[in-house]
């Protein structure tokens, strides 16, 4: 949907903080036919907004969530009701009572610097000054963010609803949605108990009722409502109503001040929120209507037994509570998704039906702005791919999976989560055809997108003995093994098999396939069958939507390696009638055969010519490996000679066994993702979604060579012409740490002349170059090779130097043997 569709009829379901924010954002952009439907009364309709405590801590390991929260603070700070701001910037204080949490706060301070959030690590004494009721002797230190605070969700909802109404929107309460009308795969209206509202676009912002609304539309909404405990104490002496919001993550608790109920007596109470209790899932179909609820639909009876341990922990930290008591409490219902991220975007199952679900008050205005931009402009101003509804595969939407992962997300809200930490529940879900062989080799599996992905193999442990590797700290050693170094070395010296099955594959066919792909991508694809091309998908503003590997297998048949379901949606949405786009991932598999002995392995197994002359780099051909038909592509994501071998899933095990048996005399090994990531960074190969996104142009990302403006028009071409390479605002460049023993993992801030100037995207130890590698976004002046910078790792300033790329084999000789 574009801005030209300003006459579209929009119906938003839900007048909580998200629905009201979205109505304000849409009408602010000129859309007038906007209707908000609410089942409860306005002002306090009874959903999660009505009871949310309103704490806003912006800093998050996810840059997207930090950005959404930052906009929410900015917007609410500019809204007032009766002269009072809708955001109280009293600051946020996170305290540590354990060494592990104190280290985590150092990491969080680095994240804040990376994302542009003001914050400082403070002593235990300073924590006690900020919160005088704290037992200073229990605290090691804290992280103070002066710009965080309390969002007044209900006033913010009212003010935004009133602004939207002043521009022509209708905000209607006491309208219970009973159905979603549709025709020809598109939404056409919303049915309520008080009439039907025709619509071209419908947005479900129903909160934990999202699955109910989704079912009416035939759309699966992978969201689990869970109850979260919140208690308020009797009046506590020593409070003034201006203390920062407080988090005690060692015990899964947070605190804020509330005025005492009786204004005449004065004083303040403490509100205590707990994530320490057992998961309490809620059936959204069983939640009572507003008029039937004892308090409100989202406020369930308080379960004192669940809260008892949290009360003891609260009194341990705040001794003044020993003379107080729990005066009131409730179990408030919130929304959790399998990965803890919001659900934003248009459904593939019903066009015109949008979701703005699983959004907490912290991110509400930011999420609404992103959805409004998406609906009106066709793109968002910031990268939100981690929030897109399309990120979940079909199996990840099953009720059993959503419940298991949602409960785990609740339990881990305040846990220290390592960047590589895998989920524990609902595994294994998706496996490659040689999963059993990987288990036999002692694979250490992590998980992504529902796929089990080996990170190293215990079968290679003997090769790791005696390697000269830097000693790792406890954090960087987690989910890592020195075996990864042995696997990287074997890939550089002999040959290794890598499981590439989880990478999504599409087939594009039809008479118009070439013309279509030429229009959608940046590089020249008009090549003879057998050619493979690296290219980019851009949006209309020239931002990188994805990077692709396109193999032309026949005149009208292409196989494309993409990054996720969103790429399938994008291509399908734009495909003309004479082009078919089909996802072939589940029915196929892929082995990467890489290393200087790769040809020695595959050539004796096939009658096809796999010589350098007979099978050039970035070429593809059909062949047989033993009895197995394969599509072979001479590609290498690790910077070594080799091929990606694709076959059908039913023949995958046979392909593995054939290669494994033939490779024994050559010293073949199975390689994992840990070695793979190291090898690809040594070659400077980008990972979309991690190193680059729609926020970046190809020229900024160092991928201008994949753009061919002279080939003709393509999506994003006009925008790139207005932003030539010499005008890049930033650049993605490699750094190496000056100390060969230093390690970083990613997201660290980069300082230039002592000032934060950028942030790290990907990082890994480069076993071939003998030091850690970090790719980072920096301003052009700081991106020149030789520039000295510093990274901050757990509070330590680590010297690094900007380098020219690639760091390994710059002449590309090893790939082209």
PDB file of N, CA and C in Angstrom, residues 434 491 495-501 503 589-595 598 601-602 633 635-638 641-646 655-656 659 668-671 676:
ATOM      1  N   UNK A 434      20.630 -35.381   6.883  1.00  0.00           N
ATOM      2  CA  UNK A 434      21.761 -36.073   7.501  1.00  0.00           C
ATOM      3  C   UNK A 434      21.895 -35.743   8.987  1.00  0.00           C
ATOM      4  N   UNK A 491      39.271 -26.793   6.772  1.00  0.00           N
ATOM      5  CA  UNK A 491      38.663 -26.242   5.561  1.00  0.00           C
ATOM      6  C   UNK A 491      39.701 -25.532   4.704  1.00  0.00           C
ATOM      7  N   UNK A 495      39.510 -30.431   3.147  1.00  0.00           N
ATOM      8  CA  UNK A 495      38.159 -30.291   2.604  1.00  0.00           C
ATOM      9  C   UNK A 495      37.164 -30.581   3.722  1.00  0.00           C
ATOM     10  N   UNK A 496      36.046 -29.859   3.699  1.00  0.00           N
ATOM     11  CA  UNK A 496      35.019 -30.014   4.729  1.00  0.00           C
ATOM     12  C   UNK A 496      33.644 -29.987   4.095  1.00  0.00           C
ATOM     13  N   UNK A 497      32.711 -30.660   4.758  1.00  0.00           N
ATOM     14  CA  UNK A 497      31.309 -30.664   4.348  1.00  0.00           C
ATOM     15  C   UNK A 497      30.515 -29.782   5.306  1.00  0.00           C
ATOM     16  N   UNK A 498      29.766 -28.850   4.745  1.00  0.00           N
ATOM     17  CA  UNK A 498      28.944 -27.939   5.549  1.00  0.00           C
ATOM     18  C   UNK A 498      27.472 -28.116   5.190  1.00  0.00           C
ATOM     19  N   UNK A 499      26.638 -28.158   6.208  1.00  0.00           N
ATOM     20  CA  UNK A 499      25.199 -28.297   6.006  1.00  0.00           C
ATOM     21  C   UNK A 499      24.608 -26.926   5.696  1.00  0.00           C
ATOM     22  N   UNK A 500      24.214 -26.719   4.454  1.00  0.00           N
ATOM     23  CA  UNK A 500      23.636 -25.445   4.027  1.00  0.00           C
ATOM     24  C   UNK A 500      22.128 -25.550   3.808  1.00  0.00           C
ATOM     25  N   UNK A 501      21.540 -26.642   4.249  1.00  0.00           N
ATOM     26  CA  UNK A 501      20.117 -26.882   4.019  1.00  0.00           C
ATOM     27  C   UNK A 501      19.214 -25.784   4.572  1.00  0.00           C
ATOM     28  N   UNK A 503      19.361 -22.683   4.530  1.00  0.00           N
ATOM     29  CA  UNK A 503      19.249 -21.485   3.704  1.00  0.00           C
ATOM     30  C   UNK A 503      18.102 -21.646   2.717  1.00  0.00           C
ATOM     31  N   UNK A 589      17.827 -30.131  -0.243  1.00  0.00           N
ATOM     32  CA  UNK A 589      18.880 -29.995   0.761  1.00  0.00           C
ATOM     33  C   UNK A 589      20.149 -29.562   0.049  1.00  0.00           C
ATOM     34  N   UNK A 590      21.143 -29.150   0.831  1.00  0.00           N
ATOM     35  CA  UNK A 590      22.367 -28.637   0.218  1.00  0.00           C
ATOM     36  C   UNK A 590      23.564 -28.943   1.103  1.00  0.00           C
ATOM     37  N   UNK A 591      24.639 -29.395   0.474  1.00  0.00           N
ATOM     38  CA  UNK A 591      25.924 -29.589   1.140  1.00  0.00           C
ATOM     39  C   UNK A 591      26.946 -28.666   0.485  1.00  0.00           C
ATOM     40  N   UNK A 592      27.655 -27.907   1.320  1.00  0.00           N
ATOM     41  CA  UNK A 592      28.783 -27.134   0.828  1.00  0.00           C
ATOM     42  C   UNK A 592      30.038 -27.984   0.932  1.00  0.00           C
ATOM     43  N   UNK A 593      30.698 -28.216  -0.186  1.00  0.00           N
ATOM     44  CA  UNK A 593      31.944 -28.986  -0.207  1.00  0.00           C
ATOM     45  C   UNK A 593      33.062 -27.996  -0.499  1.00  0.00           C
ATOM     46  N   UNK A 594      33.866 -27.655   0.536  1.00  0.00           N
ATOM     47  CA  UNK A 594      34.805 -26.555   0.398  1.00  0.00           C
ATOM     48  C   UNK A 594      36.178 -26.926   0.947  1.00  0.00           C
ATOM     49  N   UNK A 595      37.190 -26.420   0.288  1.00  0.00           N
ATOM     50  CA  UNK A 595      38.571 -26.646   0.703  1.00  0.00           C
ATOM     51  C   UNK A 595      39.445 -26.903  -0.505  1.00  0.00           C
ATOM     52  N   UNK A 598      38.641 -29.995  -2.495  1.00  0.00           N
ATOM     53  CA  UNK A 598      37.242 -30.220  -2.873  1.00  0.00           C
ATOM     54  C   UNK A 598      37.130 -30.900  -4.234  1.00  0.00           C
ATOM     55  N   UNK A 601      37.798 -34.516  -4.170  1.00  0.00           N
ATOM     56  CA  UNK A 601      36.700 -35.290  -3.605  1.00  0.00           C
ATOM     57  C   UNK A 601      35.588 -35.533  -4.618  1.00  0.00           C
ATOM     58  N   UNK A 602      35.128 -34.468  -5.284  1.00  0.00           N
ATOM     59  CA  UNK A 602      33.933 -34.616  -6.105  1.00  0.00           C
ATOM     60  C   UNK A 602      34.217 -35.160  -7.510  1.00  0.00           C
ATOM     61  N   UNK A 633      26.653 -25.834  -7.899  1.00  0.00           N
ATOM     62  CA  UNK A 633      26.999 -24.434  -8.122  1.00  0.00           C
ATOM     63  C   UNK A 633      28.383 -24.180  -7.551  1.00  0.00           C
ATOM     64  N   UNK A 635      30.251 -22.074  -5.909  1.00  0.00           N
ATOM     65  CA  UNK A 635      30.194 -20.929  -5.019  1.00  0.00           C
ATOM     66  C   UNK A 635      30.969 -21.273  -3.765  1.00  0.00           C
ATOM     67  N   UNK A 636      31.396 -20.248  -3.056  1.00  0.00           N
ATOM     68  CA  UNK A 636      32.102 -20.502  -1.807  1.00  0.00           C
ATOM     69  C   UNK A 636      31.904 -19.333  -0.863  1.00  0.00           C
ATOM     70  N   UNK A 637      31.209 -19.594   0.220  1.00  0.00           N
ATOM     71  CA  UNK A 637      30.980 -18.565   1.228  1.00  0.00           C
ATOM     72  C   UNK A 637      32.101 -18.543   2.263  1.00  0.00           C
ATOM     73  N   UNK A 638      33.095 -19.432   2.090  1.00  0.00           N
ATOM     74  CA  UNK A 638      34.208 -19.497   3.039  1.00  0.00           C
ATOM     75  C   UNK A 638      35.538 -19.118   2.395  1.00  0.00           C
ATOM     76  N   UNK A 641      38.088 -23.108  -2.691  1.00  0.00           N
ATOM     77  CA  UNK A 641      37.565 -23.882  -3.809  1.00  0.00           C
ATOM     78  C   UNK A 641      36.404 -24.742  -3.332  1.00  0.00           C
ATOM     79  N   UNK A 642      35.380 -24.858  -4.149  1.00  0.00           N
ATOM     80  CA  UNK A 642      34.311 -25.763  -3.764  1.00  0.00           C
ATOM     81  C   UNK A 642      32.992 -25.503  -4.451  1.00  0.00           C
ATOM     82  N   UNK A 643      32.015 -26.299  -4.044  1.00  0.00           N
ATOM     83  CA  UNK A 643      30.702 -26.289  -4.666  1.00  0.00           C
ATOM     84  C   UNK A 643      29.604 -26.399  -3.615  1.00  0.00           C
ATOM     85  N   UNK A 644      28.458 -25.832  -3.953  1.00  0.00           N
ATOM     86  CA  UNK A 644      27.227 -26.128  -3.247  1.00  0.00           C
ATOM     87  C   UNK A 644      26.513 -27.187  -4.072  1.00  0.00           C
ATOM     88  N   UNK A 645      26.177 -28.308  -3.444  1.00  0.00           N
ATOM     89  CA  UNK A 645      25.521 -29.426  -4.121  1.00  0.00           C
ATOM     90  C   UNK A 645      24.099 -29.563  -3.603  1.00  0.00           C
ATOM     91  N   UNK A 646      23.130 -29.384  -4.499  1.00  0.00           N
ATOM     92  CA  UNK A 646      21.715 -29.432  -4.141  1.00  0.00           C
ATOM     93  C   UNK A 646      21.092 -30.711  -4.689  1.00  0.00           C
ATOM     94  N   UNK A 655      23.567 -38.687  -0.635  1.00  0.00           N
ATOM     95  CA  UNK A 655      24.591 -37.749  -1.073  1.00  0.00           C
ATOM     96  C   UNK A 655      25.649 -37.577   0.013  1.00  0.00           C
ATOM     97  N   UNK A 656      25.213 -37.379   1.234  1.00  0.00           N
ATOM     98  CA  UNK A 656      26.165 -37.232   2.339  1.00  0.00           C
ATOM     99  C   UNK A 656      27.067 -38.462   2.471  1.00  0.00           C
ATOM    100  N   UNK A 659      29.694 -38.718  -0.331  1.00  0.00           N
ATOM    101  CA  UNK A 659      30.790 -37.774  -0.164  1.00  0.00           C
ATOM    102  C   UNK A 659      31.665 -38.139   1.040  1.00  0.00           C
ATOM    103  N   UNK A 668      38.543 -35.669   5.009  1.00  0.00           N
ATOM    104  CA  UNK A 668      37.340 -34.838   5.046  1.00  0.00           C
ATOM    105  C   UNK A 668      36.793 -34.751   6.465  1.00  0.00           C
ATOM    106  N   UNK A 669      36.244 -33.597   6.807  1.00  0.00           N
ATOM    107  CA  UNK A 669      35.568 -33.421   8.087  1.00  0.00           C
ATOM    108  C   UNK A 669      34.195 -32.808   7.846  1.00  0.00           C
ATOM    109  N   UNK A 670      33.356 -32.846   8.868  1.00  0.00           N
ATOM    110  CA  UNK A 670      32.120 -32.064   8.886  1.00  0.00           C
ATOM    111  C   UNK A 670      32.434 -30.760   9.598  1.00  0.00           C
ATOM    112  N   UNK A 671      32.063 -29.629   9.004  1.00  0.00           N
ATOM    113  CA  UNK A 671      32.322 -28.320   9.593  1.00  0.00           C
ATOM    114  C   UNK A 671      31.046 -27.693  10.101  1.00  0.00           C
ATOM    115  N   UNK A 676      32.406 -21.689  10.085  1.00  0.00           N
ATOM    116  CA  UNK A 676      31.850 -21.046   8.896  1.00  0.00           C
ATOM    117  C   UNK A 676      31.818 -19.533   9.061  1.00  0.00           C
TER     118      UNK A 676
END
